[in-house]
Short mmCIF file of C-alpha atoms in Angstrom, two decimals:
data_model
loop_
_atom_site.label_atom_id
_atom_site.label_comp_id
_atom_site.label_asym_id
_atom_site.label_seq_id
_atom_site.Cartn_x
_atom_site.Cartn_y
_atom_site.Cartn_z
CA MET A 488 32.46 36.66 -0.50
CA VAL A 489 30.13 35.78 2.33
CA ASP A 490 31.43 33.05 4.60
CA PHE A 491 28.39 30.76 4.58
CA GLU A 492 29.91 28.26 6.97
CA LYS A 493 30.41 30.96 9.56
CA LEU A 494 26.94 32.37 8.97
CA ARG A 495 25.43 28.93 9.42
CA LYS A 496 27.26 28.39 12.71
CA LYS A 497 26.16 31.76 14.00
CA SER A 498 22.53 31.05 13.07
CA ILE A 499 22.57 27.72 14.89
CA GLU A 500 24.09 29.35 17.93
CA LEU A 501 21.44 32.02 17.89
CA ALA A 502 18.66 29.45 17.52
CA LYS A 503 20.01 27.48 20.47
CA LYS A 504 20.14 30.63 22.56
CA THR A 505 16.57 31.53 21.65
CA ILE A 506 15.36 28.08 22.60
CA ARG A 507 17.27 28.28 25.85
CA GLU A 508 15.71 31.61 26.71
CA SER A 509 12.22 30.58 25.68
CA ILE A 510 11.94 28.21 28.64
CA SER A 511 9.72 29.94 31.14
CA GLU A 512 7.26 29.40 33.94
CA ASP A 513 4.80 28.17 31.34
CA ASN A 514 6.89 25.04 30.91
CA PHE A 515 7.20 24.42 34.62
CA ILE A 516 3.47 24.82 35.13
CA ILE A 517 2.50 22.58 32.23
CA ASN A 518 4.94 19.87 33.30
CA SER A 519 3.79 20.01 36.92
CA ILE A 520 0.13 19.73 36.12
CA ASN A 521 0.73 16.90 33.66
CA ASN A 522 2.74 15.02 36.26
CA ILE A 523 0.13 15.60 38.94
CA ASP A 524 -2.58 14.19 36.69
CA GLU A 525 -0.41 11.23 35.77
CA LEU A 526 0.44 10.51 39.41
CA THR A 527 -3.24 10.52 40.33
CA LYS A 528 -3.97 7.94 37.64
CA VAL A 529 -0.96 5.82 38.49
CA ALA A 530 -1.63 5.80 42.22
CA ASN A 531 -5.21 4.70 41.60
CA VAL A 532 -4.19 1.86 39.31
CA LEU A 533 -1.61 0.61 41.79
CA THR A 534 -4.01 0.91 44.71
CA LYS A 535 -6.51 -1.24 42.86
CA ARG A 536 -3.88 -3.98 42.58
CA LEU A 537 -2.93 -3.49 46.21
CA ARG A 538 -6.56 -3.92 47.25
CA ASP A 539 -6.69 -7.23 45.39
CA TRP A 540 -3.61 -8.46 47.15
CA TYR A 541 -4.46 -7.10 50.58
CA SER A 542 -7.82 -8.84 50.35
CA LEU A 543 -6.11 -12.15 50.96
CA TYR A 544 -5.11 -10.78 54.33
CA LEU A 545 -8.13 -8.79 55.39
CA PRO A 546 -10.87 -8.73 52.73
CA GLU A 547 -13.44 -6.96 54.89
CA PHE A 548 -11.29 -3.86 55.22
CA SER A 549 -11.04 -3.03 51.52
CA LYS A 550 -14.82 -2.76 51.28
CA LYS A 551 -15.12 -0.42 54.25
CA ILE A 552 -12.74 2.23 52.91
CA SER A 553 -13.56 3.35 49.41
CA ASP A 554 -11.12 6.26 49.28
CA ASN A 555 -7.85 5.02 47.82
CA GLU A 556 -5.54 7.43 49.57
CA ALA A 557 -7.07 6.78 52.98
CA PHE A 558 -6.91 3.05 52.34
CA VAL A 559 -3.19 3.11 51.64
CA LYS A 560 -2.45 5.39 54.58
CA LEU A 561 -4.31 3.16 56.99
CA ILE A 562 -2.66 -0.09 56.03
CA VAL A 563 0.73 1.55 56.14
CA SER A 564 0.23 2.97 59.60
CA ARG A 565 -1.75 0.27 61.37
CA LYS A 566 -1.49 -3.43 62.03
CA ARG A 567 -4.11 -5.99 61.10
CA LYS A 568 -5.43 -6.28 64.64
CA GLU A 569 -5.74 -2.53 65.09
CA LEU A 570 -7.59 -2.24 61.80
CA MET A 571 -9.98 -4.98 62.78
CA GLN A 572 -10.73 -3.26 66.05
CA GLU A 573 -11.15 0.17 64.51
CA MET A 574 -13.36 -1.05 61.72
CA ASN A 575 -15.31 -3.30 64.05
CA ILE A 576 -14.50 -6.47 62.14
CA LYS A 577 -14.94 -9.42 64.45
CA GLU A 578 -13.86 -12.26 62.28
CA SER A 579 -12.05 -12.10 58.99
CA MET A 580 -12.24 -14.38 55.99
CA GLY A 581 -8.60 -13.56 55.29
CA THR A 582 -5.56 -15.58 56.28
CA GLU A 583 -2.78 -14.69 58.65
CA LEU A 584 0.20 -14.23 56.34
CA SER A 585 3.76 -15.07 57.21
CA ALA A 586 6.19 -12.15 57.43
CA LYS A 587 7.73 -13.26 54.14
CA ASP A 588 4.40 -13.11 52.30
CA LEU A 589 3.31 -9.89 53.94
CA LYS A 590 6.47 -8.00 53.10
CA PRO A 591 5.82 -7.39 49.39
CA ILE A 592 2.31 -6.14 50.15
CA MET A 593 3.56 -3.64 52.68
CA GLU A 594 6.36 -2.54 50.39
CA ILE A 595 3.89 -1.73 47.64
CA ALA A 596 1.69 0.15 50.08
CA LEU A 597 4.67 2.21 51.24
CA ARG A 598 5.65 3.13 47.69
CA ILE A 599 2.10 4.12 46.77
CA ASN A 600 1.96 6.21 49.90
CA SER A 601 5.11 8.00 48.88
CA LEU A 602 3.60 8.64 45.44
CA TYR A 603 0.72 10.39 47.18
CA LYS A 604 3.22 12.47 49.12
CA LEU A 605 5.04 13.33 45.92
CA LYS A 606 1.74 14.52 44.48
CA GLU A 607 1.28 16.83 47.45
CA ASN A 608 4.79 18.23 47.02
CA LEU A 609 4.17 18.86 43.35
CA LYS A 610 0.94 20.64 44.18
CA GLU A 611 2.78 22.90 46.60
CA TYR A 612 5.41 23.67 44.00
CA LEU A 613 2.72 24.38 41.43
CA GLU A 614 1.01 26.77 43.82
CA GLN A 615 4.24 28.65 44.36
CA VAL A 616 4.92 29.03 40.67
CA MET A 617 1.32 29.98 39.90
CA ASN A 618 1.31 32.59 42.65
CA SER A 619 4.41 34.30 41.38
CA TYR A 620 3.57 33.96 37.70
CA CYS A 621 -0.19 34.52 37.46
CA LYS A 622 -1.54 35.37 40.85
CA ASN A 623 -4.84 36.80 39.61
CA LEU A 624 -5.74 33.65 37.71
CA SER A 625 -4.66 31.43 40.56
CA THR A 626 -6.73 33.40 43.08
CA ILE A 627 -9.91 32.94 41.09
CA THR A 628 -9.51 29.35 39.98
CA GLY A 629 -7.05 27.84 42.42
CA ALA A 630 -3.65 26.58 41.31
CA LEU A 631 -4.78 23.28 39.85
CA LEU A 632 -7.61 24.48 37.65
CA GLY A 633 -5.61 27.53 36.57
CA ALA A 634 -2.70 25.35 35.55
CA LYS A 635 -5.03 23.02 33.69
CA LEU A 636 -6.43 25.95 31.67
CA LEU A 637 -2.94 27.22 30.97
CA GLU A 638 -1.90 23.77 29.81
CA GLN A 639 -4.87 23.47 27.47
CA ALA A 640 -4.24 26.90 25.99
CA GLY A 641 -0.51 26.20 25.62
CA SER A 642 0.89 29.20 27.47
CA LEU A 643 -0.15 32.21 29.52
CA LYS A 644 0.18 34.38 26.45
CA LYS A 645 -2.15 32.23 24.40
CA LEU A 646 -4.63 32.03 27.25
CA ALA A 647 -4.54 35.82 27.61
CA MET A 648 -5.33 36.27 23.92
CA MET A 649 -8.42 34.08 24.05
CA PRO A 650 -11.93 35.52 24.14
CA SER A 651 -13.91 34.52 27.18
CA SER A 652 -16.17 32.21 25.16
CA THR A 653 -13.14 30.13 24.17
CA VAL A 654 -11.94 29.94 27.77
CA GLN A 655 -15.41 28.76 28.75
CA LEU A 656 -15.19 25.82 26.36
CA LEU A 657 -11.51 24.86 26.77
CA GLY A 658 -11.45 21.11 27.24
CA ALA A 659 -14.84 20.61 25.54
CA GLU A 660 -13.44 20.65 22.02
CA LYS A 661 -14.94 17.31 21.11
CA ALA A 662 -18.46 18.36 22.07
CA LEU A 663 -18.00 21.73 20.37
CA PHE A 664 -16.98 20.23 17.04
CA ARG A 665 -19.73 17.65 17.27
CA HIS A 666 -22.10 20.57 17.68
CA LEU A 667 -20.67 22.41 14.68
CA LYS A 668 -20.68 19.31 12.51
CA THR A 669 -23.90 17.55 13.36
CA GLY A 670 -25.93 20.29 15.01
CA ALA A 671 -26.00 18.45 18.34
CA ARG A 672 -26.51 20.63 21.42
CA PRO A 673 -23.54 22.90 22.10
CA PRO A 674 -21.45 22.32 25.25
CA LYS A 675 -21.91 24.82 28.06
CA HIS A 676 -18.60 24.38 29.80
CA GLY A 677 -15.25 22.64 29.50
CA THR A 678 -12.60 22.29 32.13
CA ILE A 679 -13.95 25.17 34.21
CA LEU A 680 -16.77 22.90 35.29
CA GLN A 681 -14.25 21.75 37.92
CA HIS A 682 -14.50 25.10 39.66
CA PRO A 683 -16.44 24.63 42.91
CA LEU A 684 -18.80 27.52 42.10
CA VAL A 685 -19.88 25.80 38.89
CA SER A 686 -19.78 22.17 39.93
CA SER A 687 -21.84 22.84 43.05
CA ALA A 688 -24.47 24.81 41.11
CA LYS A 689 -27.78 23.41 39.93
CA LYS A 690 -27.59 21.86 36.47
CA THR A 691 -29.80 24.52 34.94
CA ASN A 692 -27.54 27.27 36.26
CA ARG A 693 -24.24 25.81 35.20
CA GLY A 694 -24.21 27.33 31.71
CA ARG A 695 -24.75 30.86 33.02
CA TYR A 696 -22.29 30.40 35.88
CA SER A 697 -19.62 29.13 33.49
CA ARG A 698 -20.06 32.17 31.30
CA VAL A 699 -19.66 34.55 34.22
CA LEU A 700 -16.66 32.63 35.55
CA ALA A 701 -14.99 32.59 32.14
CA ASP A 702 -15.47 36.38 31.94
CA LYS A 703 -13.63 36.90 35.18
CA ILE A 704 -10.90 34.42 34.28
CA THR A 705 -10.29 36.29 31.04
CA ILE A 706 -9.88 39.59 32.89
CA ALA A 707 -7.58 38.00 35.44
CA VAL A 708 -5.35 36.35 32.84
CA LYS A 709 -5.01 39.49 30.76
CA THR A 710 -4.03 41.41 33.90
CA ASP A 711 -1.45 38.75 34.74
CA TYR A 712 0.01 38.66 31.28
CA PHE A 713 0.34 42.42 30.92
CA LYS A 714 1.82 42.69 34.43
CA GLY A 715 -1.14 44.55 35.89
CA LYS A 716 -1.86 44.98 39.57
CA PHE A 717 -3.25 42.28 41.82
CA ILE A 718 -7.02 42.39 41.42
CA GLY A 719 -7.73 38.73 42.12
CA ASP A 720 -9.45 39.43 45.44
CA LYS A 721 -11.74 42.02 43.91
CA LEU A 722 -12.63 39.78 40.99
CA LYS A 723 -13.34 36.90 43.29
CA THR A 724 -15.66 38.96 45.46
CA GLU A 725 -17.52 40.23 42.39
CA LEU A 726 -17.83 36.70 41.12
CA GLU A 727 -19.23 35.40 44.37
CA GLU A 728 -21.67 38.33 44.52
CA ARG A 729 -22.99 37.65 41.04
CA LEU A 730 -23.37 33.94 41.52
CA LYS A 731 -25.14 34.13 44.84
CA MET B 820 -36.84 -29.76 65.95
CA VAL B 821 -33.75 -28.69 64.06
CA ASP B 822 -32.32 -25.37 65.20
CA PHE B 823 -32.10 -23.65 61.83
CA GLU B 824 -30.51 -20.50 63.21
CA LYS B 825 -27.69 -22.52 64.69
CA LEU B 826 -27.30 -24.55 61.51
CA ARG B 827 -27.10 -21.37 59.47
CA LYS B 828 -24.41 -19.91 61.71
CA LYS B 829 -22.40 -23.10 61.56
CA SER B 830 -22.62 -23.14 57.78
CA ILE B 831 -21.42 -19.56 57.49
CA GLU B 832 -18.54 -20.28 59.84
CA LEU B 833 -17.59 -23.31 57.81
CA ALA B 834 -17.75 -21.33 54.57
CA LYS B 835 -15.52 -18.63 56.03
CA LYS B 836 -13.05 -21.24 57.17
CA THR B 837 -12.99 -22.87 53.76
CA ILE B 838 -12.33 -19.51 52.11
CA ARG B 839 -9.60 -18.77 54.61
CA GLU B 840 -7.93 -22.08 53.92
CA SER B 841 -8.25 -21.81 50.16
CA ILE B 842 -5.72 -19.00 50.04
CA SER B 843 -2.53 -20.52 48.76
CA GLU B 844 0.64 -19.84 46.85
CA ASP B 845 -1.46 -19.53 43.71
CA ASN B 846 -2.83 -16.25 45.03
CA PHE B 847 0.57 -14.90 45.99
CA ILE B 848 1.99 -15.75 42.60
CA ILE B 849 -0.90 -14.27 40.65
CA ASN B 850 -0.85 -11.08 42.68
CA SER B 851 2.91 -10.71 42.36
CA ILE B 852 2.97 -11.13 38.62
CA ASN B 853 0.05 -8.75 38.16
CA ASN B 854 1.78 -6.14 40.27
CA ILE B 855 5.06 -6.58 38.44
CA ASP B 856 3.32 -6.04 35.11
CA GLU B 857 1.50 -3.00 36.45
CA LEU B 858 4.68 -1.51 37.88
CA THR B 859 6.44 -1.89 34.55
CA LYS B 860 3.66 0.01 32.82
CA VAL B 861 3.44 2.68 35.48
CA ALA B 862 7.18 3.29 35.61
CA ASN B 863 7.26 3.70 31.84
CA VAL B 864 4.41 6.19 31.81
CA LEU B 865 5.98 8.26 34.57
CA THR B 866 9.40 8.15 32.93
CA LYS B 867 7.89 9.53 29.74
CA ARG B 868 6.61 12.52 31.69
CA LEU B 869 9.93 12.87 33.45
CA ARG B 870 11.73 12.93 30.11
CA ASP B 871 9.48 15.79 28.98
CA TRP B 872 10.26 17.77 32.08
CA TYR B 873 13.96 16.97 32.20
CA SER B 874 14.28 18.11 28.59
CA LEU B 875 13.95 21.70 29.74
CA TYR B 876 17.14 21.14 31.65
CA LEU B 877 19.21 18.95 29.34
CA PRO B 878 17.27 17.99 26.19
CA GLU B 879 20.22 16.29 24.50
CA PHE B 880 20.49 13.66 27.22
CA SER B 881 17.01 12.20 26.84
CA LYS B 882 17.71 11.32 23.21
CA LYS B 883 20.98 9.57 23.99
CA ILE B 884 19.53 7.10 26.48
CA SER B 885 16.54 5.22 25.17
CA ASP B 886 16.26 2.75 28.05
CA ASN B 887 13.90 4.17 30.67
CA GLU B 888 15.40 2.50 33.70
CA ALA B 889 18.93 3.55 32.80
CA PHE B 890 17.73 7.08 32.12
CA VAL B 891 16.19 7.45 35.57
CA LYS B 892 19.18 5.90 37.30
CA LEU B 893 21.60 8.24 35.59
CA ILE B 894 19.81 11.47 36.37
CA VAL B 895 19.35 10.40 39.96
CA SER B 896 23.00 9.61 40.46
CA ARG B 897 24.78 12.26 38.38
CA LYS B 898 24.79 16.02 38.09
CA ARG B 899 24.14 17.93 34.90
CA LYS B 900 27.81 18.66 34.32
CA GLU B 901 28.86 15.08 34.83
CA LEU B 902 26.18 13.89 32.43
CA MET B 903 27.28 16.37 29.81
CA GLN B 904 30.87 15.18 30.10
CA GLU B 905 29.99 11.51 30.03
CA MET B 906 27.65 11.84 27.08
CA ASN B 907 30.01 14.15 25.27
CA ILE B 908 27.50 17.00 25.05
CA LYS B 909 29.40 20.22 24.50
CA GLU B 910 26.64 22.74 24.56
CA SER B 911 23.08 22.25 25.68
CA MET B 912 19.89 23.87 24.46
CA GLY B 913 18.48 23.50 27.98
CA THR B 914 18.42 26.10 30.73
CA GLU B 915 20.16 26.11 34.05
CA LEU B 916 17.31 25.66 36.53
CA SER B 917 17.18 27.18 39.97
CA ALA B 918 17.27 24.75 42.90
CA LYS B 919 13.57 25.42 43.48
CA ASP B 920 12.62 24.44 39.94
CA LEU B 921 14.93 21.45 39.84
CA LYS B 922 13.67 19.94 43.06
CA PRO B 923 10.34 18.56 41.78
CA ILE B 924 12.09 16.96 38.80
CA MET B 925 14.60 15.21 40.99
CA GLU B 926 11.89 14.11 43.41
CA ILE B 927 9.96 12.44 40.62
CA ALA B 928 13.11 10.75 39.37
CA LEU B 929 13.81 9.42 42.86
CA ARG B 930 10.33 7.99 43.23
CA ILE B 931 10.42 6.35 39.82
CA ASN B 932 13.77 4.87 40.73
CA SER B 933 12.29 3.42 43.88
CA LEU B 934 9.45 1.92 41.83
CA TYR B 935 12.06 0.13 39.74
CA LYS B 936 13.65 -1.15 42.93
CA LEU B 937 10.27 -2.32 44.18
CA LYS B 938 9.83 -4.24 40.95
CA GLU B 939 13.16 -5.99 41.53
CA ASN B 940 12.11 -6.91 45.07
CA LEU B 941 8.82 -8.31 43.84
CA LYS B 942 10.65 -10.35 41.24
CA GLU B 943 12.88 -11.82 43.94
CA TYR B 944 9.86 -12.66 46.06
CA LEU B 945 8.14 -14.24 43.08
CA GLU B 946 11.21 -16.36 42.38
CA GLN B 947 11.26 -17.61 45.95
CA VAL B 948 7.61 -18.58 45.90
CA MET B 949 7.86 -20.18 42.47
CA ASN B 950 10.90 -22.19 43.51
CA SER B 951 9.22 -23.63 46.55
CA TYR B 952 5.82 -24.12 44.91
CA CYS B 953 6.57 -25.27 41.38
CA LYS B 954 10.28 -25.64 40.94
CA ASN B 955 10.09 -27.77 37.78
CA LEU B 956 8.00 -25.21 35.93
CA SER B 957 10.14 -22.35 37.14
CA THR B 958 13.34 -24.09 36.05
CA ILE B 959 12.13 -24.51 32.50
CA THR B 960 10.42 -21.17 31.96
CA GLY B 961 11.96 -18.86 34.54
CA ALA B 962 9.90 -17.35 37.34
CA LEU B 963 8.25 -14.57 35.34
CA LEU B 964 6.99 -16.59 32.39
CA GLY B 965 5.95 -19.47 34.66
CA ALA B 966 3.94 -17.10 36.85
CA LYS B 967 2.36 -15.56 33.77
CA LEU B 968 1.19 -18.97 32.57
CA LEU B 969 -0.11 -19.83 36.02
CA GLU B 970 -1.99 -16.54 36.14
CA GLN B 971 -3.57 -17.15 32.74
CA ALA B 972 -4.64 -20.65 33.68
CA GLY B 973 -5.99 -19.49 37.06
CA SER B 974 -4.05 -21.83 39.35
CA LEU B 975 -1.40 -24.51 39.32
CA LYS B 976 -4.09 -27.17 39.44
CA LYS B 977 -5.83 -25.80 36.36
CA LEU B 978 -2.53 -25.47 34.54
CA ALA B 979 -1.65 -29.06 35.42
CA MET B 980 -4.93 -30.31 33.98
CA MET B 981 -4.41 -28.63 30.64
CA PRO B 982 -3.26 -30.52 27.56
CA SER B 983 -0.03 -29.26 26.10
CA SER B 984 -1.80 -27.77 23.07
CA THR B 985 -3.76 -25.48 25.38
CA VAL B 986 -0.63 -24.43 27.23
CA GLN B 987 0.95 -23.63 23.88
CA LEU B 988 -1.83 -21.19 23.03
CA LEU B 989 -2.46 -19.62 26.47
CA GLY B 990 -2.59 -15.89 25.90
CA ALA B 991 -3.47 -16.23 22.21
CA GLU B 992 -7.19 -16.72 22.81
CA LYS B 993 -8.20 -13.89 20.54
CA ALA B 994 -6.28 -15.27 17.59
CA LEU B 995 -7.51 -18.78 18.32
CA PHE B 996 -11.19 -17.82 18.29
CA ARG B 997 -10.67 -15.70 15.22
CA HIS B 998 -9.29 -18.82 13.58
CA LEU B 999 -12.24 -20.95 14.69
CA LYS B 1000 -14.78 -18.36 13.64
CA THR B 1001 -13.45 -16.98 10.38
CA GLY B 1002 -10.98 -19.65 9.30
CA ALA B 1003 -8.05 -17.25 9.59
CA ARG B 1004 -4.65 -18.83 10.14
CA PRO B 1005 -4.37 -20.45 13.57
CA PRO B 1006 -1.94 -18.97 16.12
CA LYS B 1007 1.24 -20.92 16.73
CA HIS B 1008 2.06 -19.65 20.20
CA GLY B 1009 0.71 -17.52 23.01
CA THR B 1010 2.56 -16.26 26.04
CA ILE B 1011 5.30 -18.88 25.73
CA LEU B 1012 6.67 -16.88 22.81
CA GLN B 1013 8.42 -14.90 25.55
CA HIS B 1014 10.66 -17.86 26.29
CA PRO B 1015 14.16 -17.07 25.01
CA LEU B 1016 14.39 -20.39 23.13
CA VAL B 1017 11.28 -19.51 21.12
CA SER B 1018 11.70 -15.76 20.74
CA SER B 1019 15.29 -16.13 19.54
CA ALA B 1020 14.35 -18.81 16.99
CA LYS B 1021 13.81 -18.20 13.30
CA LYS B 1022 10.23 -17.31 12.47
CA THR B 1023 9.67 -20.52 10.53
CA ASN B 1024 10.81 -22.60 13.50
CA ARG B 1025 8.78 -20.88 16.17
CA GLY B 1026 5.67 -23.02 15.78
CA ARG B 1027 7.57 -26.25 16.20
CA TYR B 1028 9.67 -24.88 19.06
CA SER B 1029 6.56 -23.71 20.90
CA ARG B 1030 5.01 -27.14 20.60
CA VAL B 1031 8.10 -28.84 22.04
CA LEU B 1032 8.36 -26.26 24.81
CA ALA B 1033 4.68 -26.62 25.71
CA ASP B 1034 5.18 -30.40 25.93
CA LYS B 1035 7.95 -30.01 28.48
CA ILE B 1036 6.05 -27.38 30.42
CA THR B 1037 3.08 -29.70 30.70
CA ILE B 1038 5.25 -32.49 32.08
CA ALA B 1039 6.91 -30.12 34.53
CA VAL B 1040 3.64 -28.69 35.81
CA LYS B 1041 2.05 -32.06 36.30
CA THR B 1042 5.11 -33.19 38.24
CA ASP B 1043 4.90 -30.06 40.41
CA TYR B 1044 1.22 -30.42 41.07
CA PHE B 1045 1.39 -34.08 42.04
CA LYS B 1046 4.46 -33.45 44.21
CA GLY B 1047 6.82 -35.44 42.04
CA LYS B 1048 10.58 -35.26 42.17
CA PHE B 1049 12.67 -32.43 40.80
CA ILE B 1050 13.20 -33.18 37.13
CA GLY B 1051 13.49 -29.59 35.88
CA ASP B 1052 17.18 -29.90 35.06
CA LYS B 1053 16.66 -33.03 33.04
CA LEU B 1054 13.71 -31.57 31.15
CA LYS B 1055 15.65 -28.44 30.41
CA THR B 1056 18.60 -30.37 29.00
CA GLU B 1057 16.27 -32.48 26.87
CA LEU B 1058 14.61 -29.32 25.62
CA GLU B 1059 17.86 -27.68 24.70
CA GLU B 1060 19.01 -30.85 22.95
CA ARG B 1061 15.87 -31.06 20.84
CA LEU B 1062 15.88 -27.41 19.87
CA LYS B 1063 19.52 -27.27 18.88
#
């Protein structure tokens, strides 16, 4: 008679092994890009609160620096007087705070600053993984956008199996289905709009540019997935030629 | 003739001075409590992402520890093997990660951990300020809930001017106006539900308990605002007697 108990155990073992071995660069990339996005959001939310609080101390400064990262860096590295001099603020509506009341503000600023640093480290790590795993894709789109596309597709394999028209509209699913359902105008681009070649183009050109870019991305990804040679440089030059 | 230019300058100077002098403990308290709330949210969001990522490494562990703060602390302080022993995990479905791939995960965990520490520091600061600014209130409600009420009222002065029925419903504005508009059942408590005496009470008692608590809070706040003596202890004992 068949020993079902034994068979069951073996099957579970095998399943566990398969799961263990299925963890690949895809997972690292998707987790990195998700964390980078989350950190960006989180740092912005916290900086907004920091601005509120810091405004008791030096309200004029918050208005002069609109970039959040620069704002945090400056208040971490400089004292109130130095900031006033640099920003040409003669008289402030803010109060001098006692060391005790200033401490929590500076602590928050330091932590936010270290979140920005963490984001940079994660970006570096992502670039490394992307360059060893899908160098062609990463050359054309840059690590961030490439990772974003990979995340939306689910894996490199899935992305490689997609036709270029799907790649073009990844991230624009809502607009696409609205188009299919109600006959509204179809979307011209999804996430790849973030590519500098597309986002810097004139609005009337963006649809065409996205199509061309998606073509090249598709070729690059297929080459990566089937372990082809490095043709990223060539593809990039072609792309830039065509979109001149 | 009146020198209007000079008058105008004087007025602006005076206005700036008034603004400068209007910054008080109210502002510190409101900013602290807002930042504490924000940090709680942010740390939870980031921990969720961390759990996703860490699950590649040791998926069984994430399920065993549901508390986010404890989860982060444990993976920061212990190695994979130690965790497996402690949690009695014999075999994991996760992969051994190379040092390179583990580093970003641990970095995120460290930063989240330091956000939790920051939250503790802010809480300490808040307690200090509350104890010197409105000790009666803080004795009855604790620093966090007291600060929350102060934030919702806008300042200690405004909170001191409120009748106890308003204090009882602070934070339940939506339900209150729904009641007034549609005749739905009126809310019995707002933010003060967070007080352990109310939240641990039976559901049928909560309305009455909130009313009694709001009474005592009102007395405490008025005493704080008009620089009365410290009667927090007495009020607290009375409260506990009545809600026995």
